[in-house]
XYZ file of C-alpha atoms in Angstrom:
536
model
C -39.984 -136.284 -54.428
C -41.104 -139.910 -54.423
C -39.549 -142.649 -52.269
C -40.392 -146.308 -52.915
C -39.592 -148.898 -50.264
C -37.563 -151.835 -51.547
C -37.398 -153.877 -48.356
C -35.046 -153.810 -45.375
C -33.094 -150.509 -45.798
C -33.566 -150.335 -49.568
C -35.306 -147.469 -51.290
C -35.682 -145.924 -54.743
C -35.783 -142.126 -54.653
C -37.074 -140.056 -57.570
C -36.166 -136.363 -57.482
C -36.130 -133.389 -59.861
C -32.375 -133.954 -60.259
C -32.376 -137.695 -60.911
C -33.151 -141.017 -59.230
C -31.126 -142.871 -56.603
C -31.157 -146.601 -55.845
C -30.224 -147.091 -52.166
C -29.065 -150.359 -50.547
C -31.067 -152.793 -52.724
C -31.113 -156.322 -51.252
C -33.024 -159.483 -52.076
C -30.630 -161.861 -50.323
C -30.237 -164.179 -48.642
C -27.319 -162.569 -46.793
C -24.771 -163.777 -44.230
C -24.314 -167.394 -45.295
C -27.972 -167.758 -46.237
C -29.377 -166.560 -42.901
C -31.049 -163.180 -43.570
C -33.987 -162.516 -45.896
C -35.776 -159.122 -46.092
C -39.031 -159.020 -44.109
C -41.540 -159.071 -45.686
C -40.703 -160.722 -49.013
C -39.593 -158.187 -51.655
C -38.933 -160.404 -54.695
C -42.065 -159.270 -56.569
C -40.859 -155.678 -56.956
C -39.983 -154.315 -60.398
C -36.226 -154.635 -59.989
C -35.578 -154.006 -63.677
C -37.051 -150.498 -63.305
C -35.225 -149.684 -60.104
C -31.941 -150.863 -61.587
C -32.130 -148.102 -64.195
C -31.579 -145.369 -61.597
C -29.227 -142.460 -62.236
C -27.238 -143.088 -59.039
C -26.429 -146.060 -56.833
C -25.837 -145.493 -53.116
C -24.472 -148.302 -50.941
C -24.423 -146.959 -47.396
C -21.926 -149.488 -46.036
C -20.430 -152.903 -46.637
C -22.791 -155.062 -44.550
C -24.278 -157.685 -46.873
C -27.862 -156.905 -45.879
C -27.225 -153.557 -47.624
C -24.760 -154.620 -50.327
C -26.180 -157.489 -52.402
C -23.627 -158.226 -55.119
C -25.836 -160.829 -56.823
C -28.705 -158.331 -57.158
C -26.356 -155.650 -58.515
C -24.948 -158.071 -61.070
C -28.429 -159.001 -62.245
C -30.195 -155.635 -62.347
C -27.827 -152.639 -62.077
C -25.754 -151.507 -65.105
C -22.000 -151.192 -64.589
C -21.887 -147.587 -65.801
C -24.237 -146.241 -63.112
C -22.854 -143.329 -61.076
C -22.010 -144.682 -57.604
C -22.103 -142.305 -54.623
C -19.081 -143.453 -52.614
C -18.929 -142.539 -48.905
C -15.584 -141.183 -47.719
C -14.392 -144.073 -45.578
C -10.947 -144.434 -43.959
C -10.241 -147.718 -45.724
C -11.112 -148.539 -49.323
C -12.774 -151.943 -48.790
C -16.183 -150.862 -50.135
C -14.555 -149.141 -53.100
C -12.485 -152.218 -53.925
C -15.571 -154.448 -53.710
C -17.445 -152.176 -56.119
C -14.542 -151.964 -58.556
C -14.109 -155.737 -58.464
C -17.809 -156.031 -59.359
C -17.242 -153.784 -62.404
C -18.483 -150.425 -61.049
C -15.908 -147.743 -61.857
C -18.058 -144.620 -62.325
C -17.458 -143.557 -58.740
C -18.612 -140.191 -57.367
C -16.238 -139.595 -54.456
C -18.208 -137.691 -51.858
C -16.638 -135.677 -49.044
C -17.818 -136.241 -45.496
C -20.661 -133.836 -44.720
C -20.084 -131.720 -47.844
C -23.145 -131.147 -50.094
C -22.960 -131.921 -53.816
C -25.211 -130.413 -56.480
C -26.609 -132.325 -59.454
C -28.939 -129.970 -61.312
C -31.833 -129.300 -58.956
C -30.732 -132.062 -56.579
C -28.537 -131.302 -53.585
C -27.229 -134.324 -51.698
C -24.838 -135.063 -48.864
C -23.309 -138.316 -47.639
C -22.309 -138.302 -43.961
C -20.051 -141.226 -43.055
C -19.194 -142.562 -39.611
C -15.770 -144.079 -39.195
C -15.340 -145.519 -35.702
C -14.374 -149.205 -35.186
C -17.879 -150.103 -34.018
C -19.713 -148.279 -36.842
C -20.949 -151.176 -38.945
C -18.046 -152.838 -40.784
C -15.802 -149.883 -39.811
C -18.006 -147.452 -41.629
C -21.650 -146.536 -41.905
C -23.305 -143.556 -43.538
C -26.464 -141.536 -44.066
C -27.827 -139.725 -47.134
C -29.418 -136.257 -47.090
C -31.388 -135.047 -50.134
C -33.119 -131.819 -51.169
C -34.489 -131.100 -54.657
C -36.401 -127.910 -53.901
C -39.708 -129.744 -53.473
C -38.785 -131.726 -50.371
C -35.931 -132.657 -48.072
C -35.361 -136.154 -46.652
C -32.826 -137.895 -44.436
C -32.070 -141.558 -45.016
C -30.155 -142.211 -41.799
C -30.082 -145.930 -42.471
C -28.171 -147.915 -39.804
C -25.877 -145.025 -38.890
C -25.765 -143.457 -35.430
C -24.237 -140.015 -36.002
C -22.630 -138.204 -33.091
C -22.448 -134.697 -34.534
C -26.070 -133.948 -35.347
C -25.377 -130.240 -35.768
C -23.349 -130.904 -38.914
C -26.106 -133.138 -40.205
C -28.675 -130.421 -39.509
C -26.608 -127.833 -41.404
C -28.002 -129.469 -44.529
C -31.518 -128.522 -43.414
C -34.337 -130.064 -41.438
C -35.829 -133.052 -43.279
C -39.522 -133.255 -44.131
C -39.369 -137.067 -44.025
C -37.003 -139.170 -41.935
C -36.068 -142.818 -42.601
C -34.187 -144.621 -39.832
C -33.192 -148.008 -38.453
C -35.197 -149.268 -35.492
C -34.296 -152.985 -35.387
C -30.651 -153.774 -34.704
C -28.302 -156.159 -36.475
C -26.515 -158.172 -33.797
C -26.134 -161.749 -32.601
C -26.435 -160.978 -28.865
C -27.821 -162.744 -26.874
C -29.217 -165.388 -29.230
C -26.007 -167.335 -29.903
C -24.596 -167.090 -26.372
C -24.165 -169.943 -23.910
C -26.640 -168.594 -21.343
C -29.563 -169.941 -19.297
C -32.865 -169.381 -21.063
C -34.170 -166.912 -18.492
C -30.983 -164.860 -18.853
C -31.383 -164.819 -22.641
C -34.939 -163.590 -22.277
C -33.879 -160.856 -19.879
C -30.954 -159.702 -22.025
C -33.102 -159.775 -25.183
C -35.666 -157.502 -23.530
C -32.915 -155.128 -22.380
C -31.508 -155.044 -25.912
C -34.915 -154.311 -27.453
C -35.456 -151.540 -24.913
C -32.046 -150.058 -25.713
C -32.753 -150.141 -29.452
C -36.095 -148.420 -28.944
C -34.477 -145.817 -26.706
C -31.775 -145.075 -29.276
C -34.264 -144.806 -32.124
C -36.437 -142.456 -30.085
C -33.392 -140.347 -29.201
C -32.783 -139.684 -32.889
C -36.449 -139.184 -33.691
C -36.645 -136.566 -30.948
C -33.451 -134.826 -32.064
C -34.205 -134.833 -35.805
C -37.790 -133.781 -35.056
C -39.014 -134.440 -38.587
C -42.760 -134.259 -39.122
C -42.904 -137.656 -40.855
C -41.004 -140.763 -39.650
C -40.530 -144.085 -41.471
C -39.042 -146.962 -39.429
C -36.968 -149.297 -41.624
C -33.745 -151.344 -41.858
C -35.054 -154.531 -40.345
C -36.017 -156.920 -39.047
C -34.699 -159.892 -41.050
C -36.483 -163.145 -41.727
C -34.606 -166.236 -40.519
C -35.674 -169.107 -42.744
C -33.019 -171.685 -41.893
C -34.583 -174.387 -39.716
C -32.109 -173.946 -36.874
C -32.623 -170.159 -36.760
C -36.369 -169.945 -37.407
C -37.196 -169.618 -33.698
C -35.276 -166.313 -33.510
C -37.580 -164.396 -35.827
C -38.950 -161.190 -34.333
C -38.831 -161.287 -30.546
C -38.434 -165.074 -30.687
C -40.697 -168.049 -30.169
C -39.584 -167.946 -26.518
C -39.173 -164.159 -26.196
C -35.378 -164.486 -26.435
C -34.642 -162.494 -29.590
C -34.159 -158.788 -30.315
C -35.787 -158.000 -33.659
C -38.596 -155.467 -33.298
C -40.729 -155.189 -36.431
C -41.965 -151.994 -38.086
C -45.470 -152.124 -36.651
C -44.264 -152.899 -33.125
C -41.962 -149.889 -33.194
C -44.693 -147.611 -34.507
C -46.843 -148.644 -31.520
C -43.941 -147.848 -29.186
C -43.419 -144.480 -30.862
C -47.089 -143.580 -30.420
C -46.752 -144.245 -26.685
C -43.587 -142.158 -26.348
C -44.426 -139.374 -28.778
C -48.192 -139.452 -29.463
C -48.208 -136.526 -31.908
C -45.480 -137.986 -34.119
C -46.607 -139.035 -37.600
C -45.239 -142.497 -38.320
C -45.853 -144.827 -41.265
C -45.320 -148.448 -42.294
C -42.491 -148.525 -44.826
C -42.563 -151.862 -46.645
C -41.547 -153.243 -50.027
C -43.679 -151.306 -52.503
C -44.592 -148.447 -50.156
C -44.684 -145.216 -52.197
C -44.111 -141.987 -50.285
C -44.863 -138.748 -52.155
C -43.308 -135.778 -50.359
C -44.118 -132.159 -51.215
C -42.684 -130.029 -48.441
C -44.561 -130.902 -45.264
C -47.266 -132.781 -47.197
C -46.845 -136.552 -47.416
C -49.009 -139.129 -49.158
C -48.335 -142.831 -48.519
C -49.595 -145.650 -50.753
C -49.008 -149.408 -50.442
C -48.567 -150.857 -53.934
C -47.172 -154.372 -53.370
C -49.232 -155.521 -50.373
C -52.949 -155.043 -49.770
C -54.228 -154.034 -46.343
C -55.369 -157.609 -45.758
C -51.959 -158.979 -46.716
C -50.214 -156.486 -44.442
C -52.454 -157.530 -41.576
C -51.516 -161.149 -42.210
C -47.780 -160.379 -42.376
C -47.835 -158.706 -38.966
C -50.926 -160.144 -37.293
C -50.334 -163.772 -38.306
C -46.552 -163.452 -38.474
C -45.493 -166.986 -37.561
C -47.715 -168.606 -40.185
C -46.463 -166.104 -42.775
C -42.866 -166.861 -41.800
C -43.507 -170.612 -41.943
C -44.802 -170.285 -45.511
C -41.716 -168.287 -46.457
C -39.473 -170.886 -44.826
C -41.125 -173.822 -46.550
C -41.037 -172.180 -49.993
C -37.430 -170.933 -49.945
C -35.293 -173.862 -48.871
C -33.877 -174.132 -52.407
C -32.240 -170.715 -51.923
C -30.652 -171.910 -48.693
C -29.397 -175.126 -50.290
C -27.978 -173.104 -53.177
C -25.999 -170.954 -50.757
C -24.614 -173.994 -48.925
C -23.422 -175.385 -52.269
C -21.232 -172.309 -52.801
C -19.207 -172.861 -49.625
C -15.616 -174.046 -49.685
C -14.644 -177.623 -48.920
C -13.570 -178.037 -45.321
C -9.843 -177.474 -44.835
C -8.100 -180.155 -42.713
C -7.372 -178.992 -39.142
C -3.587 -178.674 -39.433
C -3.855 -176.769 -42.698
C -6.563 -174.488 -41.283
C -4.446 -173.634 -38.237
C -1.453 -172.922 -40.470
C -3.541 -170.683 -42.755
C -4.972 -168.711 -39.854
C -1.529 -168.346 -38.208
C -0.081 -166.966 -41.430
C -2.999 -164.538 -41.779
C -3.654 -163.411 -38.201
C -0.309 -163.393 -36.376
C 1.187 -160.498 -38.388
C -1.995 -158.520 -37.674
C -1.842 -159.325 -33.965
C 1.727 -158.059 -33.790
C 0.533 -154.711 -35.171
C -2.538 -154.569 -32.889
C -0.983 -153.559 -29.559
C -4.028 -151.661 -28.251
C -6.375 -154.455 -29.289
C -4.141 -157.137 -27.714
C -4.014 -155.232 -24.443
C -7.750 -154.589 -24.601
C -8.574 -158.272 -25.066
C -5.982 -159.202 -22.479
C -6.447 -162.960 -22.546
C -6.766 -166.185 -24.501
C -9.722 -166.878 -26.814
C -10.688 -170.402 -27.858
C -12.038 -171.374 -31.294
C -13.552 -174.813 -31.887
C -13.814 -175.070 -35.682
C -14.933 -178.524 -36.735
C -12.084 -180.845 -35.703
C -9.715 -177.948 -35.024
C -9.505 -176.776 -31.401
C -7.253 -173.729 -31.243
C -6.655 -170.593 -29.203
C -5.653 -167.050 -30.047
C -3.279 -165.831 -27.343
C -3.749 -162.080 -27.616
C -1.049 -161.041 -25.099
C 1.547 -163.157 -26.951
C 0.155 -162.527 -30.466
C 0.134 -166.263 -31.199
C -2.249 -168.940 -32.514
C -1.803 -172.539 -31.309
C -3.730 -175.689 -30.508
C -5.847 -175.555 -27.353
C -4.010 -177.059 -24.369
C -6.589 -176.735 -21.607
C -5.726 -173.157 -20.632
C -8.306 -170.787 -19.146
C -10.048 -168.693 -21.802
C -12.044 -165.480 -21.614
C -14.164 -166.286 -24.698
C -14.889 -169.524 -26.531
C -16.417 -169.873 -30.005
C -17.833 -172.910 -31.786
C -18.004 -172.285 -35.551
C -18.814 -174.662 -38.435
C -15.662 -175.520 -40.352
C -17.192 -174.821 -43.770
C -17.869 -171.192 -42.793
C -14.269 -170.642 -41.723
C -12.961 -172.507 -44.779
C -15.031 -170.209 -46.991
C -13.737 -167.097 -45.228
C -10.174 -168.330 -45.702
C -10.815 -169.010 -49.395
C -12.199 -165.536 -50.090
C -9.977 -163.843 -47.466
C -12.995 -162.268 -45.748
C -11.556 -159.488 -43.595
C -14.718 -158.932 -41.523
C -16.065 -161.958 -39.681
C -18.855 -159.912 -38.126
C -20.065 -159.238 -41.679
C -20.152 -162.934 -42.496
C -20.064 -165.545 -39.728
C -21.323 -163.562 -36.755
C -24.353 -161.958 -38.380
C -25.196 -165.367 -39.862
C -25.876 -166.514 -36.254
C -24.592 -169.948 -37.348
C -22.196 -170.256 -34.428
C -22.134 -170.392 -30.620
C -20.136 -168.352 -28.132
C -19.571 -168.079 -24.396
C -17.515 -165.765 -22.229
C -16.247 -165.606 -18.664
C -16.882 -161.888 -18.142
C -18.352 -158.861 -19.822
C -18.513 -158.067 -23.522
C -15.086 -157.278 -24.957
C -15.311 -154.701 -27.730
C -11.623 -155.106 -28.613
C -12.130 -158.778 -29.516
C -15.069 -158.026 -31.794
C -13.081 -155.190 -33.361
C -10.150 -157.494 -34.152
C -12.435 -160.013 -35.836
C -13.787 -157.314 -38.167
C -10.307 -155.907 -38.895
C -8.502 -158.822 -40.502
C -6.432 -156.696 -42.863
C -3.350 -154.554 -42.373
C -5.152 -151.371 -43.439
C -7.982 -151.906 -40.970
C -5.715 -152.833 -38.070
C -3.538 -149.768 -38.599
C -6.557 -147.483 -38.904
C -8.166 -148.821 -35.731
C -4.943 -148.683 -33.730
C -4.523 -145.024 -34.739
C -8.187 -144.335 -33.959
C -7.844 -145.743 -30.445
C -4.706 -143.661 -29.913
C -6.554 -140.491 -30.892
C -9.348 -141.242 -28.418
C -6.966 -141.287 -25.463
C -6.933 -137.468 -25.288
C -10.114 -136.723 -23.336
C -9.098 -133.691 -21.308
C -12.315 -131.660 -21.505
C -14.786 -132.070 -18.640
C -18.428 -131.128 -18.223
C -20.936 -130.921 -15.376
C -23.917 -133.293 -15.607
C -26.477 -133.754 -12.844
C -24.133 -133.098 -9.926
C -21.060 -134.787 -11.400
C -17.981 -133.554 -13.231
C -17.295 -136.101 -15.986
C -15.196 -136.168 -19.114
C -17.262 -134.573 -21.828
C -16.689 -137.254 -24.461
C -18.020 -140.794 -24.141
C -15.132 -143.301 -23.844
C -16.926 -145.547 -26.326
C -17.368 -143.395 -29.456
C -16.760 -139.852 -28.121
C -20.370 -138.710 -28.180
C -20.933 -135.429 -26.325
C -22.260 -136.614 -22.964
C -23.849 -133.239 -22.226
C -26.281 -134.185 -24.998
C -26.437 -137.977 -24.814
C -25.706 -138.653 -21.132
C -28.152 -139.224 -18.286
C -27.302 -139.970 -14.644
C -29.513 -142.008 -12.303
C -28.388 -143.397 -8.924
C -24.742 -142.731 -9.697
C -24.835 -144.550 -13.058
C -24.174 -142.616 -16.270
C -25.887 -143.925 -19.409
C -24.971 -142.763 -22.913
C -28.203 -142.965 -24.900
C -26.556 -143.660 -28.269
C -25.589 -147.256 -27.486
C -26.845 -147.605 -23.895
C -23.351 -147.986 -22.436
C -23.199 -147.436 -18.661
C -20.589 -146.345 -16.100
C -20.456 -146.433 -12.296
C -19.431 -142.843 -11.608
C -18.128 -143.573 -8.097
C -15.397 -145.819 -9.500
C -15.361 -144.743 -13.171
C -15.767 -148.406 -14.139
C -17.601 -149.275 -17.353
C -20.539 -151.578 -16.568
C -21.056 -152.580 -20.187
C -17.707 -153.949 -21.316
C -14.102 -154.527 -20.367
C -11.999 -151.362 -20.287
C -13.290 -147.913 -21.324
C -13.247 -146.288 -17.839
C -14.609 -142.787 -17.412
C -13.197 -139.846 -15.480
C -15.760 -138.644 -12.935
C -15.932 -136.647 -9.705
C -18.995 -135.696 -7.632
C -19.652 -131.969 -7.266
C -19.933 -130.948 -3.614
C -20.539 -127.336 -2.553
C -19.160 -126.035 0.764
C -20.859 -123.357 2.868
C -18.671 -120.713 1.272
C -19.756 -121.837 -2.174
C -16.399 -123.387 -3.103
C -16.749 -126.689 -4.889
C -15.071 -129.487 -3.016
C -14.378 -131.321 -6.247
C -12.231 -128.446 -7.480
C -10.369 -128.254 -4.172
C -9.737 -132.003 -4.186
C -8.441 -131.850 -7.742
C -6.060 -129.034 -6.771
C -4.841 -131.035 -3.782
C -4.196 -134.069 -5.968
C -2.289 -131.945 -8.475
C -0.158 -130.441 -5.701
C 0.596 -133.909 -4.332
C 1.647 -135.135 -7.774
C 3.939 -132.145 -8.247
C 5.474 -132.760 -4.829
C 5.970 -136.448 -5.577
C 7.565 -135.566 -8.912
């Protein structure tokens, strides 16, 4: 099996049962903000476009480049379609002319000659654009796992496919926190470091669990070549950004797991896998060029910025004309208010008023009342400032996921009066009836968390309130604080309060043993139950 790096999360996989083109992107993505790092334009895209299969892991535009597909990938290619709860990705592909869809089943292997493959989707509200997926492959000569950006909870099902010889996984996140937030500079620097640490911890969690002999960090970081965003490349000109590069993560991995074999996976990297034997060759960049990309990064980025402004200007030219304020408010009311009325759990979870300053329009979304109106000086829990041409463009194309457009563009500003509110972010990526109904049902299903487990002297609910990870496997308790390693969410076990975001409390009780060996926690629970029965 041969895997060729295409940049970012893209790869071209040649197997005994056919070739697969995965997540090819040239960009720029997200309103002209993201470019693959390092530059991947010089690859032989004509050759890669002639693959037997196309696999788009999820709908984020740094994985799903419609312009590249239109230019290089024939319409009759067989498309491996993840089994997602809503059909947004499918409809995008069909609209682009791709109708030869291979409908995969979640976690069920498919056989194509000597090639066995499996697509494992994730379907929680916070999984990418409500959906992310990984690809497992085995052709008899080698087995690989392209985990991509996905953060699977049920690793046992993934491992049923077989242990991979080579493992490809995201190590640099895709998020706008804390760069766009209204925060003091020292706070931004502190939060950026915490975020980088959390990303490294999560990546190492999966590397440890998968335990593949050969590891290839990928899926980031981006290049920011717009003048106003240039300072946020990598860890930032002022150490206030979150984007760890491939070489930095490999150094971290060597510290944490010195015997692990890790490799730079760049545009043009060819990985030949024969069982446990791996040979890696760099075909697009020489060793000297690679050293310059990483060792003289800011000068390399400056050259990229100066040479690619035409691409940024071309993107700006495609944006919609700015809609007048009254018309914009009317359009958003017509679009969003019916969704808000259906989004009872989300409205309660947000629980307040959110302000949007969009060009000359100053409006609020009143989540408790499910209404949009002009801002009248009321207290708000969040406040956004967004360029009017971005919102006008999203209205024109009816973009149902603003995280997959405006937010990841980082061309906006935001502040908040309290902690992160996951329900607000979820609403702004669920601007369709299908998505709202799916997410409301998903939240309802998560409310049943009756099973408990014992972890480090505490009885806690077994499933994480965030995405229902098994806390006996992902949880760690220090000084009365429970941390779930998948997304670094934290809870104060004494109160059950989530320290990471609004809502999402956890059920927890300390285990105390009496002299007779009876656990006080069990006795206290029985006493509470008896009191409730008596009160009833």
